mmCIF file of C-alpha atoms in Angstrom:
data_model
loop_
_atom_site.group_PDB
_atom_site.id
_atom_site.type_symbol
_atom_site.label_atom_id
_atom_site.label_comp_id
_atom_site.label_asym_id
_atom_site.label_seq_id
_atom_site.Cartn_x
_atom_site.Cartn_y
_atom_site.Cartn_z
ATOM 1 C CA MET Y 1 9.182 -22.030 -40.702
ATOM 2 C CA LYS Y 2 12.118 -21.865 -38.332
ATOM 3 C CA GLY Y 3 12.053 -18.042 -38.534
ATOM 4 C CA TRP Y 4 8.454 -17.960 -37.365
ATOM 5 C CA GLY Y 5 9.207 -20.106 -34.352
ATOM 6 C CA TRP Y 6 11.896 -17.700 -33.166
ATOM 7 C CA LEU Y 7 9.630 -14.740 -33.839
ATOM 8 C CA ALA Y 8 6.815 -16.356 -31.849
ATOM 9 C CA LEU Y 9 9.317 -17.071 -28.968
ATOM 10 C CA LEU Y 10 10.590 -13.554 -29.039
ATOM 11 C CA LEU Y 11 7.062 -12.103 -29.112
ATOM 12 C CA GLY Y 12 6.037 -14.326 -26.225
ATOM 13 C CA ALA Y 13 9.058 -13.188 -24.194
ATOM 14 C CA LEU Y 14 8.298 -9.531 -24.869
ATOM 15 C CA LEU Y 15 4.673 -9.924 -23.907
ATOM 16 C CA GLY Y 16 5.567 -11.824 -20.782
ATOM 17 C CA THR Y 17 7.975 -9.075 -19.788
ATOM 18 C CA ALA Y 18 5.397 -6.362 -20.415
ATOM 19 C CA TRP Y 19 2.811 -8.253 -18.363
ATOM 20 C CA ALA Y 20 5.286 -8.780 -15.490
ATOM 21 C CA ARG Y 21 6.161 -5.057 -15.503
ATOM 22 C CA ARG Y 22 2.465 -4.090 -15.529
ATOM 23 C CA SER Y 23 1.801 -6.548 -12.647
ATOM 24 C CA GLN Y 24 4.745 -5.210 -10.625
ATOM 25 C CA ASP Y 25 3.588 -1.625 -11.244
ATOM 26 C CA LEU Y 26 0.122 -2.478 -10.053
ATOM 27 C CA HIS Y 27 1.249 -4.373 -6.882
ATOM 28 C CA CYS Y 28 3.868 -1.749 -6.112
ATOM 29 C CA GLY Y 29 1.345 1.059 -6.583
ATOM 30 C CA ALA Y 30 -1.217 -0.703 -4.437
ATOM 31 C CA CYS Y 31 1.333 -1.202 -1.686
ATOM 32 C CA ARG Y 32 2.442 2.448 -1.789
ATOM 33 C CA ALA Y 33 -1.108 3.737 -1.794
ATOM 34 C CA LEU Y 34 -1.942 1.458 1.169
ATOM 35 C CA VAL Y 35 1.000 2.774 3.119
ATOM 36 C CA ASP Y 36 -0.065 6.347 2.392
ATOM 37 C CA GLU Y 37 -3.584 5.610 3.593
ATOM 38 C CA LEU Y 38 -2.470 3.839 6.759
ATOM 39 C CA GLU Y 39 0.069 6.512 7.659
ATOM 40 C CA TRP Y 40 -2.561 9.216 7.210
ATOM 41 C CA GLU Y 41 -5.196 7.354 9.287
ATOM 42 C CA ILE Y 42 -2.685 6.672 12.089
ATOM 43 C CA ALA Y 43 -1.687 10.375 12.152
ATOM 44 C CA GLN Y 44 -5.408 11.286 12.693
ATOM 45 C CA VAL Y 45 -5.666 9.513 16.032
ATOM 46 C CA ASP Y 46 -5.055 11.428 19.194
ATOM 47 C CA PRO Y 47 -1.594 10.299 20.423
ATOM 48 C CA LYS Y 48 -2.865 10.228 24.021
ATOM 49 C CA LYS Y 49 -5.605 7.711 23.192
ATOM 50 C CA THR Y 50 -4.759 4.288 24.552
ATOM 51 C CA ILE Y 51 -6.306 0.754 24.562
ATOM 52 C CA GLN Y 52 -5.823 -1.987 27.075
ATOM 53 C CA MET Y 53 -4.107 -5.062 25.774
ATOM 54 C CA GLY Y 54 -3.209 -8.410 27.273
ATOM 55 C CA SER Y 55 -5.049 -10.949 29.361
ATOM 56 C CA PHE Y 56 -7.992 -9.888 31.396
ATOM 57 C CA ARG Y 57 -7.723 -13.030 33.485
ATOM 58 C CA ILE Y 58 -6.790 -12.620 37.114
ATOM 59 C CA ASN Y 59 -3.496 -14.190 38.096
ATOM 60 C CA PRO Y 60 -3.202 -16.289 41.256
ATOM 61 C CA ASP Y 61 -1.629 -13.305 43.067
ATOM 62 C CA GLY Y 62 -4.699 -11.176 42.171
ATOM 63 C CA SER Y 63 -3.009 -9.128 39.477
ATOM 64 C CA GLN Y 64 -3.808 -8.832 35.836
ATOM 65 C CA SER Y 65 -1.480 -8.851 32.827
ATOM 66 C CA VAL Y 66 -2.987 -5.840 31.172
ATOM 67 C CA VAL Y 67 -0.999 -3.030 29.615
ATOM 68 C CA GLU Y 68 -2.124 0.186 27.981
ATOM 69 C CA VAL Y 69 -0.710 0.832 24.494
ATOM 70 C CA PRO Y 70 -1.232 3.751 22.080
ATOM 71 C CA TYR Y 71 -4.458 3.070 20.175
ATOM 72 C CA ALA Y 72 -3.229 4.488 16.834
ATOM 73 C CA ARG Y 73 -0.711 1.669 16.360
ATOM 74 C CA SER Y 74 -2.551 -1.057 18.216
ATOM 75 C CA GLU Y 75 -3.307 -4.280 16.473
ATOM 76 C CA ALA Y 76 -7.032 -3.725 17.022
ATOM 77 C CA HIS Y 77 -6.967 -0.328 15.286
ATOM 78 C CA LEU Y 78 -4.692 -1.487 12.433
ATOM 79 C CA THR Y 79 -6.945 -4.509 11.834
ATOM 80 C CA GLU Y 80 -9.953 -2.191 11.660
ATOM 81 C CA LEU Y 81 -8.171 0.083 9.196
ATOM 82 C CA LEU Y 82 -7.143 -2.803 7.010
ATOM 83 C CA GLU Y 83 -10.725 -3.926 6.793
ATOM 84 C CA GLU Y 84 -11.823 -0.528 5.496
ATOM 85 C CA ILE Y 85 -8.845 0.488 3.384
ATOM 86 C CA CYS Y 86 -9.735 -1.306 0.160
ATOM 87 C CA ASP Y 87 -12.683 1.001 -0.462
ATOM 88 C CA ARG Y 88 -10.300 4.027 -0.467
ATOM 89 C CA MET Y 89 -8.599 2.711 -3.622
ATOM 90 C CA LYS Y 90 -11.427 4.292 -5.642
ATOM 91 C CA GLU Y 91 -9.866 7.617 -4.707
ATOM 92 C CA TYR Y 92 -6.719 6.874 -6.764
ATOM 93 C CA GLY Y 93 -5.833 7.434 -10.363
ATOM 94 C CA GLU Y 94 -3.085 6.254 -12.610
ATOM 95 C CA GLN Y 95 -0.152 8.407 -13.744
ATOM 96 C CA ILE Y 96 2.729 7.507 -16.013
ATOM 97 C CA ASP Y 97 6.049 8.674 -14.670
ATOM 98 C CA PRO Y 98 7.638 10.619 -17.561
ATOM 99 C CA SER Y 99 11.182 9.667 -16.626
ATOM 100 C CA THR Y 100 10.713 5.860 -16.059
ATOM 101 C CA HIS Y 101 7.547 5.351 -18.126
ATOM 102 C CA ARG Y 102 6.223 3.219 -15.228
ATOM 103 C CA LYS Y 103 2.760 3.529 -13.812
ATOM 104 C CA ASN Y 104 2.206 4.869 -10.366
ATOM 105 C CA TYR Y 105 -0.943 5.608 -8.473
ATOM 106 C CA VAL Y 106 -1.896 8.961 -6.961
ATOM 107 C CA ARG Y 107 -4.720 10.188 -4.781
ATOM 108 C CA VAL Y 108 -7.258 12.046 -6.939
ATOM 109 C CA VAL Y 109 -9.693 12.928 -4.187
ATOM 110 C CA GLY Y 110 -8.593 15.161 -1.298
ATOM 111 C CA ARG Y 111 -8.920 13.855 2.192
ATOM 112 C CA ASN Y 112 -11.926 16.094 2.703
ATOM 113 C CA GLY Y 113 -13.613 14.557 -0.340
ATOM 114 C CA GLU Y 114 -12.932 17.409 -2.777
ATOM 115 C CA SER Y 115 -10.863 17.056 -5.929
ATOM 116 C CA SER Y 116 -10.413 20.739 -6.670
ATOM 117 C CA GLU Y 117 -7.322 21.073 -4.462
ATOM 118 C CA LEU Y 118 -5.281 18.481 -6.390
ATOM 119 C CA ASP Y 119 -3.517 18.850 -9.768
ATOM 120 C CA LEU Y 120 -5.053 16.070 -11.900
ATOM 121 C CA GLN Y 121 -3.140 16.814 -15.125
ATOM 122 C CA GLY Y 122 -1.843 13.612 -16.743
ATOM 123 C CA ILE Y 123 -3.796 11.318 -14.359
ATOM 124 C CA ARG Y 124 -6.131 8.714 -15.735
ATOM 125 C CA ILE Y 125 -9.169 8.174 -13.570
ATOM 126 C CA ASP Y 126 -11.669 5.367 -14.183
ATOM 127 C CA SER Y 127 -13.378 2.475 -12.420
ATOM 128 C CA ASP Y 128 -10.966 -0.052 -14.001
ATOM 129 C CA ILE Y 129 -7.992 1.538 -12.239
ATOM 130 C CA SER Y 130 -9.655 1.755 -8.780
ATOM 131 C CA GLY Y 131 -11.157 -1.720 -9.132
ATOM 132 C CA THR Y 132 -7.759 -3.194 -10.068
ATOM 133 C CA LEU Y 133 -6.045 -1.497 -7.141
ATOM 134 C CA LYS Y 134 -8.829 -2.543 -4.785
ATOM 135 C CA PHE Y 135 -8.361 -6.156 -5.670
ATOM 136 C CA ALA Y 136 -4.577 -6.279 -5.878
ATOM 137 C CA SER Y 137 -4.847 -8.421 -2.696
ATOM 138 C CA ILE Y 138 -2.023 -6.696 -0.894
ATOM 139 C CA VAL Y 139 -4.026 -6.533 2.373
ATOM 140 C CA GLU Y 140 -4.944 -10.205 2.424
ATOM 141 C CA GLU Y 141 -1.560 -11.463 1.310
ATOM 142 C CA TYR Y 142 0.576 -9.231 3.566
ATOM 143 C CA GLU Y 143 -1.715 -8.463 6.558
ATOM 144 C CA ASP Y 144 0.794 -9.739 9.108
ATOM 145 C CA GLU Y 145 3.616 -7.734 7.658
ATOM 146 C CA LEU Y 146 1.429 -4.627 7.529
ATOM 147 C CA ILE Y 147 0.425 -4.949 11.182
ATOM 148 C CA GLU Y 148 4.013 -5.705 12.168
ATOM 149 C CA PHE Y 149 5.395 -2.605 10.422
ATOM 150 C CA PHE Y 150 2.682 -0.232 11.550
ATOM 151 C CA SER Y 151 2.408 -1.436 15.112
ATOM 152 C CA ARG Y 152 5.769 0.216 15.827
ATOM 153 C CA GLU Y 153 7.071 3.561 14.662
ATOM 154 C CA ALA Y 154 9.060 2.890 11.511
ATOM 155 C CA ASP Y 155 10.813 5.391 9.306
ATOM 156 C CA ASN Y 156 10.519 4.978 5.541
ATOM 157 C CA VAL Y 157 7.792 2.312 5.720
ATOM 158 C CA LYS Y 158 7.192 2.436 1.949
ATOM 159 C CA ASP Y 159 10.744 1.366 1.177
ATOM 160 C CA LYS Y 160 11.040 -1.141 3.965
ATOM 161 C CA LEU Y 161 7.668 -2.804 3.417
ATOM 162 C CA CYS Y 162 7.022 -2.433 -0.335
ATOM 163 C CA SER Y 163 10.569 -2.893 -1.587
ATOM 164 C CA LYS Y 164 12.664 -4.782 0.888
ATOM 165 C CA ARG Y 165 10.215 -6.983 2.832
ATOM 166 C CA THR Y 166 7.663 -7.931 0.185
ATOM 167 C CA ASP Y 167 9.619 -7.282 -3.062
ATOM 168 C CA LEU Y 168 6.463 -5.645 -4.510
ATOM 169 C CA CYS Y 169 8.470 -2.630 -5.730
ATOM 170 C CA ASP Y 170 11.669 -2.526 -7.646
ATOM 171 C CA HIS Y 171 14.060 -0.552 -5.384
ATOM 172 C CA ALA Y 172 15.244 1.672 -8.284
ATOM 173 C CA LEU Y 173 11.601 2.501 -9.065
ATOM 174 C CA HIS Y 174 11.064 3.433 -5.453
ATOM 175 C CA ILE Y 175 14.008 5.802 -5.360
ATOM 176 C CA SER Y 176 13.072 7.577 -8.663
ATOM 177 C CA HIS Y 177 9.432 7.998 -7.527
ATOM 178 C CA ASP Y 178 10.254 9.538 -4.135
ATOM 179 C CA GLU Y 179 12.797 11.901 -5.526
ATOM 180 C CA LEU Y 180 10.223 13.559 -7.823
#
C-alpha cells in the first residue's frame, strides 16, 4: 500500500506540473497575441492625429489646463482598443514549438481577413483555442499595466510586459520564441 501512496503523489505532482505549464503557455500566448494586436492597431493611426487631454475647466486666470497628445497612444484610444481586442483572439491558432515543445499562438487570419497569405502548416485552429485565448483574462487583470506600457513608446514591449512586469511568460521561453 505504501508504494501506491508514493505513486499517487508522484502522479499528482506530474499532473500539477503539466497543468501549470499549460496554464503558463496559455497566459503567455494570450499576452503576446495581445501585444501584437495593440502594436499593430497603434501603428495604423495617423501619427499627426491628436486628442485634447486634461481639465476643460477654466482656471481663475482664464486659462485651461488642456494639452494635445498623440491619439494613437492616448488613454482614450488604448481603452477603446482593449474593449475590442478580445474578439480578435478568434483569429489565432495554436502551434507547438518543435524545439521547446511549448504551445504558442499565431495569427491564422491576415490583417485583411484572408488566410491564404499565411503558412498554416502545423497550426491547430478550432473554437476551443480562440475561446480559451479570449477568456484568458489578461485584459481585465492587467489593464492598467497595458495602458501604462502602451501610452509611451516602449521598445520590446512583449518582454517587458509579458515576462518581466507580469511574469506571464518564462523569460527563457520568450527568448527562444523570438529567435525563431
